One Martini backbone bead per residue (centre of mass of N, CA, C, O) as a GRO file, in nm:
protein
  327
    1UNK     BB    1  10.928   9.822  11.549
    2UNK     BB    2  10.797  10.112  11.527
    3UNK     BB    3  10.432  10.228  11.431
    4UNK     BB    4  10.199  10.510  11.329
    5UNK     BB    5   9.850  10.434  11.309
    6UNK     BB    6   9.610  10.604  11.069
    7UNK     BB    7   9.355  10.410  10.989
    8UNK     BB    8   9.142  10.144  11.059
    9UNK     BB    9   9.017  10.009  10.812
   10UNK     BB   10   9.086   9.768  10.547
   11UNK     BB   11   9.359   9.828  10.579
   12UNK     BB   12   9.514   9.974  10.800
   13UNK     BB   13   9.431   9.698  11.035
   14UNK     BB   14   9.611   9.491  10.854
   15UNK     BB   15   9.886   9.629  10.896
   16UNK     BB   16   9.919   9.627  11.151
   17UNK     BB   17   9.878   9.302  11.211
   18UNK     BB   18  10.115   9.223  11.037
   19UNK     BB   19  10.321   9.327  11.213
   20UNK     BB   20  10.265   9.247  11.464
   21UNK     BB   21  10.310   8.912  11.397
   22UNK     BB   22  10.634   9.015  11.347
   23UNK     BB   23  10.691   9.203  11.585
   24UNK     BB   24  10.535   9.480  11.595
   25UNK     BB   25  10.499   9.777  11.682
   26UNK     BB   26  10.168   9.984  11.777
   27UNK     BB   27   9.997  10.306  11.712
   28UNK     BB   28   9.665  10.408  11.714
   29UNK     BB   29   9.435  10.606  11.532
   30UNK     BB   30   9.085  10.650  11.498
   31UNK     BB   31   8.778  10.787  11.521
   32UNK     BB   32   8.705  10.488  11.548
   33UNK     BB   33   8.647  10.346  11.868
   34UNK     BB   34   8.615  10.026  11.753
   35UNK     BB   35   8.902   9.998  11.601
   36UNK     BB   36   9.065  10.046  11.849
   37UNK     BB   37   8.989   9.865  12.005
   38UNK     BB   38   9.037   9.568  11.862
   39UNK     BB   39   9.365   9.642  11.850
   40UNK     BB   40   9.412   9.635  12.127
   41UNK     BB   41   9.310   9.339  12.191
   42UNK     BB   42   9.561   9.252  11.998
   43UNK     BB   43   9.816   9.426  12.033
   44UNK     BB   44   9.749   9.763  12.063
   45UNK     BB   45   9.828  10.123  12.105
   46UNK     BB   46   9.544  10.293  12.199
   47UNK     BB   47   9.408  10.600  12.090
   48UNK     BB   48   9.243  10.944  12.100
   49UNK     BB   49   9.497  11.116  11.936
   50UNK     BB   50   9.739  11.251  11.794
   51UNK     BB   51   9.872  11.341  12.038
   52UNK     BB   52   9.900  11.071  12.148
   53UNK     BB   53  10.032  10.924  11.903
   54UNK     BB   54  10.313  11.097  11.927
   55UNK     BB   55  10.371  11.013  12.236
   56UNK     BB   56  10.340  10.683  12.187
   57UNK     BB   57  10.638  10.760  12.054
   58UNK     BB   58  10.933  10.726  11.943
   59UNK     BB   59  11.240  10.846  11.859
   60UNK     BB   60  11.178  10.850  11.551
   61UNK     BB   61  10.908  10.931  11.402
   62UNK     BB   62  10.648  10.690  11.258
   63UNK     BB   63  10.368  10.805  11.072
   64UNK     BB   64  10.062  10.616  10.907
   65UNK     BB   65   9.854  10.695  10.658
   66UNK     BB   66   9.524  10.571  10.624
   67UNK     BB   67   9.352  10.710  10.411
   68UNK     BB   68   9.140  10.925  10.228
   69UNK     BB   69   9.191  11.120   9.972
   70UNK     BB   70   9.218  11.440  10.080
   71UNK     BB   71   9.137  11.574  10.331
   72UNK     BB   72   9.190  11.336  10.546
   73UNK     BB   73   9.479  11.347  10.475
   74UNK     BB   74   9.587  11.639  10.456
   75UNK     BB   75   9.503  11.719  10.716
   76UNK     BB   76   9.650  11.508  10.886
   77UNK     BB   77   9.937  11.622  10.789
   78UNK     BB   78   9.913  11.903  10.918
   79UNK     BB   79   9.903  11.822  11.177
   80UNK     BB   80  10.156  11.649  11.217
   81UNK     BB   81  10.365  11.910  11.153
   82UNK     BB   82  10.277  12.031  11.446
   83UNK     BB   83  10.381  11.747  11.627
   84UNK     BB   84  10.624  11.680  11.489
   85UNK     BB   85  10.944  11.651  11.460
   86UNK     BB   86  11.271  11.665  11.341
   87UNK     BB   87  11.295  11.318  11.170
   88UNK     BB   88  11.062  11.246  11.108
   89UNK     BB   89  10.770  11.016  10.943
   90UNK     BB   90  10.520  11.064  10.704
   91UNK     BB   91  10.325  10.813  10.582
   92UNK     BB   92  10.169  10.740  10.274
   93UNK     BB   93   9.927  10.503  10.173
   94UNK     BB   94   9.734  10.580  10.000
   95UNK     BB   95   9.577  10.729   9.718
   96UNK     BB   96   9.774  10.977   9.618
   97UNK     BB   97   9.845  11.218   9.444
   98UNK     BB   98  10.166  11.310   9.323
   99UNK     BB   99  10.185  11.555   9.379
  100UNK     BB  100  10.112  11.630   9.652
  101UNK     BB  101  10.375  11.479   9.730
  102UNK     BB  102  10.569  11.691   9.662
  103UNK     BB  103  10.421  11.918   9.768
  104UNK     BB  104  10.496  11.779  10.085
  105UNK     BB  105  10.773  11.713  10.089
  106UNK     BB  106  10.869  12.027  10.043
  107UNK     BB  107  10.704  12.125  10.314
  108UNK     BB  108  10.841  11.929  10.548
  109UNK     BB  109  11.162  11.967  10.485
  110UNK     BB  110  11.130  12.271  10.638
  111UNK     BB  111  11.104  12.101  10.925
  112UNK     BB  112  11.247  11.831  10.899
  113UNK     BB  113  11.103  11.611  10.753
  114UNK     BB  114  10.974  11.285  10.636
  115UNK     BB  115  10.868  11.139  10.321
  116UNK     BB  116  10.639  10.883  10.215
  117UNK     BB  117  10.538  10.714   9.960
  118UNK     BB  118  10.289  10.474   9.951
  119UNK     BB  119  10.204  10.212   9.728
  120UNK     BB  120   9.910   9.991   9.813
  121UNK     BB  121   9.882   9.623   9.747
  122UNK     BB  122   9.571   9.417   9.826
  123UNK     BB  123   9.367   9.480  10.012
  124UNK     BB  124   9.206   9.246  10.206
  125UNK     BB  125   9.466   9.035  10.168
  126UNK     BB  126   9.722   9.146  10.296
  127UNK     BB  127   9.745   9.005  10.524
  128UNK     BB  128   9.794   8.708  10.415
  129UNK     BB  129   9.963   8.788  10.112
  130UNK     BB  130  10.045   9.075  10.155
  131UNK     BB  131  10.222   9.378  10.030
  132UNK     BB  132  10.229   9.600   9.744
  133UNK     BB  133  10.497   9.824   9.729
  134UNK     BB  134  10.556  10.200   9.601
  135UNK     BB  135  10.788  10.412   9.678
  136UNK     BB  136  10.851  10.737   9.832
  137UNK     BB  137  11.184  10.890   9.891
  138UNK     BB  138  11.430  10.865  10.079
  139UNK     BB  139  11.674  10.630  10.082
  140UNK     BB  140  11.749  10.614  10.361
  141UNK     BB  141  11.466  10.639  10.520
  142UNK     BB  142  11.368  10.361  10.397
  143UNK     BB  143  11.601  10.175  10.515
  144UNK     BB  144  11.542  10.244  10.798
  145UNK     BB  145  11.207  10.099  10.714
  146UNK     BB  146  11.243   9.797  10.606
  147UNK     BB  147  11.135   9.612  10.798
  148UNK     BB  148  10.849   9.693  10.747
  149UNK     BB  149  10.834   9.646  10.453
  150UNK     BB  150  10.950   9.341  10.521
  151UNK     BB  151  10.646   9.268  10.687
  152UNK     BB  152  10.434   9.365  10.445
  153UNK     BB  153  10.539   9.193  10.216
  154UNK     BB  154  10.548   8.882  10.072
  155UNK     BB  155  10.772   8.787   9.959
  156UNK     BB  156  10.877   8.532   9.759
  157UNK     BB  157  10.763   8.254   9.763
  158UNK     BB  158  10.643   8.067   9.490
  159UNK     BB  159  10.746   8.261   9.293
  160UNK     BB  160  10.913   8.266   9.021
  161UNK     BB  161  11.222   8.340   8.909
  162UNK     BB  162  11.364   8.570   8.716
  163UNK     BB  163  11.511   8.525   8.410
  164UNK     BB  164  11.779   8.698   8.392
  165UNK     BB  165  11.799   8.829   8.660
  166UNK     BB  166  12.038   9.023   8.758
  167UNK     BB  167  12.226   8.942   9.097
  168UNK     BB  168  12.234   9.288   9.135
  169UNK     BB  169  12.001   9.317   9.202
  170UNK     BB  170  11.736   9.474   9.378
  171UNK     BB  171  11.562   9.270   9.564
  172UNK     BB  172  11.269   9.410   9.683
  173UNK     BB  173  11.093   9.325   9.421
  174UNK     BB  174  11.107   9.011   9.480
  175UNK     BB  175  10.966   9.125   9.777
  176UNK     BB  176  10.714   9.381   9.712
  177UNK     BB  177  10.930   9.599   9.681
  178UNK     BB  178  10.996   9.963   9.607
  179UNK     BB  179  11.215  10.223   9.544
  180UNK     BB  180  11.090  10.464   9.285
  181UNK     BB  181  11.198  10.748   9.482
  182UNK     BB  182  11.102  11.013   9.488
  183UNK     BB  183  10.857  11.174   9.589
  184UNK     BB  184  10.567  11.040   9.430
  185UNK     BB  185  10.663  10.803   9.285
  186UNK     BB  186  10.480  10.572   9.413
  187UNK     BB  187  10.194  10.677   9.332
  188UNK     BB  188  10.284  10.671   9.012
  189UNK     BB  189  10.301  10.369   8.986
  190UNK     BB  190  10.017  10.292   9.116
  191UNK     BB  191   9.860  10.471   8.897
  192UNK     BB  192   9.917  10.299   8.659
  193UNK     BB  193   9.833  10.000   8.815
  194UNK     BB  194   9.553  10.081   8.790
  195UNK     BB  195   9.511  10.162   8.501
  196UNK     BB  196   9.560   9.857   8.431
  197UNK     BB  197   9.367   9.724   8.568
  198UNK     BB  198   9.115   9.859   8.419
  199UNK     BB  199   9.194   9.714   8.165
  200UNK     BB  200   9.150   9.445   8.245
  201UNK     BB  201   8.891   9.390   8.346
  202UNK     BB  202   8.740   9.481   8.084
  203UNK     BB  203   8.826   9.257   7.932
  204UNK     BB  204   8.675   9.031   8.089
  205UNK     BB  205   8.390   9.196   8.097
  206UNK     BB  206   8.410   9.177   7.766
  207UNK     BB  207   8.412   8.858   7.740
  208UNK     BB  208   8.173   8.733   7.916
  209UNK     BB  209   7.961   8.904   7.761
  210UNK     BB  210   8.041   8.719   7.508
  211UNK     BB  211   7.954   8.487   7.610
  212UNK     BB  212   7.671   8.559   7.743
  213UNK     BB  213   7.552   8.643   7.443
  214UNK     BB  214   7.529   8.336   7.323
  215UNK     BB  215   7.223   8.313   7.392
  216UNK     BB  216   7.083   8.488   7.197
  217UNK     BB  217   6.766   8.569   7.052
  218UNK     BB  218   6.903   8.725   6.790
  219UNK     BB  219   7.017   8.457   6.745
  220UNK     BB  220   7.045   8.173   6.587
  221UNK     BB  221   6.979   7.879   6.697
  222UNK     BB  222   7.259   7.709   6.538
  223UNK     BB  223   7.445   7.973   6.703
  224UNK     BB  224   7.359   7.882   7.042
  225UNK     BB  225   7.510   7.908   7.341
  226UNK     BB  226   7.530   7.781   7.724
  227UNK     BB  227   7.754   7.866   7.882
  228UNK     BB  228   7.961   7.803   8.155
  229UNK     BB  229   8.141   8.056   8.335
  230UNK     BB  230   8.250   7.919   8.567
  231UNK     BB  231   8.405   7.678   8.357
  232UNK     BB  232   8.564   7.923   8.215
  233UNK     BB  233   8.726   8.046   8.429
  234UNK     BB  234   8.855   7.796   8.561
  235UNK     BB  235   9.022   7.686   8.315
  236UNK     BB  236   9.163   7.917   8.266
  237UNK     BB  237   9.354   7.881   8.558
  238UNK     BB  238   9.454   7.637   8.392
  239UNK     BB  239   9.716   7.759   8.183
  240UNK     BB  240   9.664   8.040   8.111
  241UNK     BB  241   9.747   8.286   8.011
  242UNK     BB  242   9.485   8.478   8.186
  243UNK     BB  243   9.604   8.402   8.444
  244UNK     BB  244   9.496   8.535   8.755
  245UNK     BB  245   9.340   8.722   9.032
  246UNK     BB  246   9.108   8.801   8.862
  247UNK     BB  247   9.022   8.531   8.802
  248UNK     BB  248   8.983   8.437   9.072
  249UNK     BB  249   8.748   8.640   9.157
  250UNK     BB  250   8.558   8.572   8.897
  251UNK     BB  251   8.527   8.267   8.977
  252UNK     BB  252   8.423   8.297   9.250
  253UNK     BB  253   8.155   8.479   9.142
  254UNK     BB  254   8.045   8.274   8.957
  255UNK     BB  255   8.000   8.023   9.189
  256UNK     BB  256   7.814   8.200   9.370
  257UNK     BB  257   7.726   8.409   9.112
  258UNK     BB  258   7.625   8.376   8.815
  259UNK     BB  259   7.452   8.615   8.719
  260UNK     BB  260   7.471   8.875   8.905
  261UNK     BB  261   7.232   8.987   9.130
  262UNK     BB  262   7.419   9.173   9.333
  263UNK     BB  263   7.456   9.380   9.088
  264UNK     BB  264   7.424   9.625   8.899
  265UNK     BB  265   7.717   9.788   8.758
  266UNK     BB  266   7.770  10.005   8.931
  267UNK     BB  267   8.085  10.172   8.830
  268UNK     BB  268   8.341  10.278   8.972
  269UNK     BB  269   8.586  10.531   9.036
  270UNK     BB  270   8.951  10.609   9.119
  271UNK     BB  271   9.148  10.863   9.054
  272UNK     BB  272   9.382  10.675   8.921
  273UNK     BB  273   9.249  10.689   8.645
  274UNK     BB  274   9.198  10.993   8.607
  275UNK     BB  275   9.544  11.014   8.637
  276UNK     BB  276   9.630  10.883   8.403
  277UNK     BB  277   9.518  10.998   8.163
  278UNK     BB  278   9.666  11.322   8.242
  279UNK     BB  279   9.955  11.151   8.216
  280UNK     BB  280   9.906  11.095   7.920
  281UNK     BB  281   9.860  11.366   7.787
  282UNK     BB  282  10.131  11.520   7.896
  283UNK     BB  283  10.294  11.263   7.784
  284UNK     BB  284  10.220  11.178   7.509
  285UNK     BB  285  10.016  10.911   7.535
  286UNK     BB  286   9.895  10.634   7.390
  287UNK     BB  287   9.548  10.537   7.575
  288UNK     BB  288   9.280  10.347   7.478
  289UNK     BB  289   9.220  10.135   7.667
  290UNK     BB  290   9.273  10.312   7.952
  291UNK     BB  291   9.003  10.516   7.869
  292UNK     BB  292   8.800  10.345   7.794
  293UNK     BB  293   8.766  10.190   8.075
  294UNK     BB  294   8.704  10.464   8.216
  295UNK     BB  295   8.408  10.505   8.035
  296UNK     BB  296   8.260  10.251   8.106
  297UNK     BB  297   8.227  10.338   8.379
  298UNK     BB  298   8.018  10.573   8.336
  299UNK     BB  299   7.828  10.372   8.145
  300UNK     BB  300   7.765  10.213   8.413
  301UNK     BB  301   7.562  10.440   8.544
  302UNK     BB  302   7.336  10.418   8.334
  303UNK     BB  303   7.405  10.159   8.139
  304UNK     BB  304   7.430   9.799   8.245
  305UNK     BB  305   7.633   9.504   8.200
  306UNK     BB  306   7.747   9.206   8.309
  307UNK     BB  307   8.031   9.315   8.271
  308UNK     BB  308   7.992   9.530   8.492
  309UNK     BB  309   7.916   9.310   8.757
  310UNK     BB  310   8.190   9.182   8.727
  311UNK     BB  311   8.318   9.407   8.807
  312UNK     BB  312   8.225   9.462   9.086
  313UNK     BB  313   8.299   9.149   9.128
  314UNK     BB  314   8.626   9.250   9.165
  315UNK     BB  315   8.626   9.528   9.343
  316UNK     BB  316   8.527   9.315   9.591
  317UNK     BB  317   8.699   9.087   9.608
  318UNK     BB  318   9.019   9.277   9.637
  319UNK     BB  319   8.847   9.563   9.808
  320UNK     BB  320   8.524   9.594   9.920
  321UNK     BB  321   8.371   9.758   9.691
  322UNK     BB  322   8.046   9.949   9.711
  323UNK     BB  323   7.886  10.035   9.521
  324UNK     BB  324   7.730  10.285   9.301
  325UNK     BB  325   7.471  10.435   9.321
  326UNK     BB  326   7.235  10.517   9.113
  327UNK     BB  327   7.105  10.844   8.967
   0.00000   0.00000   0.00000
């Protein structure tokens, strides 16, 4: 199939190759035109403006937002509105609010356009290991794009089959991606995925914190432990209940950086943690971890501890994330 990508950046650039790779055609087009040239020489078709990459598709067009949320998705997404015909698909990549997409979705509706958004989870390793996609738009258009997506997603790998999931049920989720209903829909779950991330996070970097100052002076002499982190992380991943790829990303980096002395600590959050405590405040539901979660990145940013080190070399691991620097 063929698909048009705007915003060739960390994920963007990677979705194309992964594509290409596959089997489809790509025409793309950033801003940096060098990131242009980069895939042009790879075999996707560089354009040099939105009006030329909606020429360089076939009807209908199918056209991949992947920037930063709010004004470049926002802008970009209305500048297509103008541009493309009806039947053609908006796809939004990023992690863009769930409301957003709703009023897009019936906003480009009346122009007869279909939107589609996808949250997508992979990070910089998407080329390599596919992406976790959780889509939202209408059911038949999903179906129609479905090759794309069933490109773009990990498939089964090696990853066991859950014990009596039923036989009829969607494979799509267990080869990498699920249709989770109407616009909105998709960013919605991906906004939750972010949300227990934060979580999950927090407690690595708050038991490693523990396990690091079990060596502190303020500990009695025959209380303190001179603990190897590296070989606590490591042996973690072989066969404990929190074995996980973010335990995998732990490992690395503190193979790498015992101290973590390249990480300040003052730890960035993304709209999502933030979206996630708003939808849970609205539908009355207590979530102490993961609010606490996105607290500890603000105080992260005042006065920051080992394992504030530890999220940022999380998610420089898993997404290429450059620390916020401290104000």
């Amino acid at each position: 199939m063929q698909l048009g990508i705007i915003g060739l950046g960390r994920m963007g650039g990677n979705i194309a190759r992964r594509l290409m790779l596959k089997g489809h055609e790509t025409v793309v087009y950033d801003r940096n035109t060098d990131f242009v040239a980069t895939l042009s020489k790879e075999g996707a078709t560089g354009v040099a403006d939105l009006p030329a990459l909606v020429a360089g598709l076939t009807a209908p067009r199918a056209v991949w937002v992947m920037l930063p949320a709010g004004a470049p998705t926002e802008d970009t997404i209305t500048e297509l509105g103008k541009l493309l015909q009806p039947g053609d698909v908006i796809i939004d990549g990023g992690n863009t609010y769930y409301k957003d997409d709703i009023r897009r979705g019936q906003e480009l509706a009346q122009k007869g356009l279909h939107y589609i958004d996808v949250g997508t989870s992979g990070g910089v390793w998407g080329l390599e290991r596919g992406y976790c996609m959780m889509i939202g738009g209408d059911a038949e258009v999903v179906r129609r794009l479905d090759p794309l997506f069933d490109a773009l997603a990990p498939g089964l790998g090696n990853i066991p089959r859950t014990r009596d999931r039923s036989p009829t049920a969607d494979d799509r989720a267990e080869r990498g991606y699920i249709h989770a209903g109407p616009p909105g829909s998709g960013h919605f779950v991906k906004m939750i995925h972010n949300g227990i991330e934060y979580g999950m996070m927090q407690a690595f970097a708050e038991g490693f914190d523990i396990l690091k100052t079990k060596n502190a002076d303020s500990l009695p002499a025959d209380q303190r432990f001179d603990l190897n982190l590296g070989d606590i992380a490591e042996v973690w991943r072989r066969g404990s209940v929190v074995s996980s790829w973010l335990l995998d990303l732990t490992a690395d980096a503190l193979a790498t950086d015992p101290k973590l002395d390249n990480y300040s600590g003052a730890v960035a959050d993304s709209g999502e943690g933030r979206w996630t405590i708003e939808a849970a405040i609205e539908q009355a539901v207590p979530v102490p971890v993961l609010s606490s979660s996105l607290f500890a990145r603000f105080r992260s940013r005042q006065q920051s501890t080992y394992g504030d080190k530890l999220l940022s070399a999380m998610r420089f691991g898993f997404g290429g994330h450059v620390e916020t620097p401290k104000k």
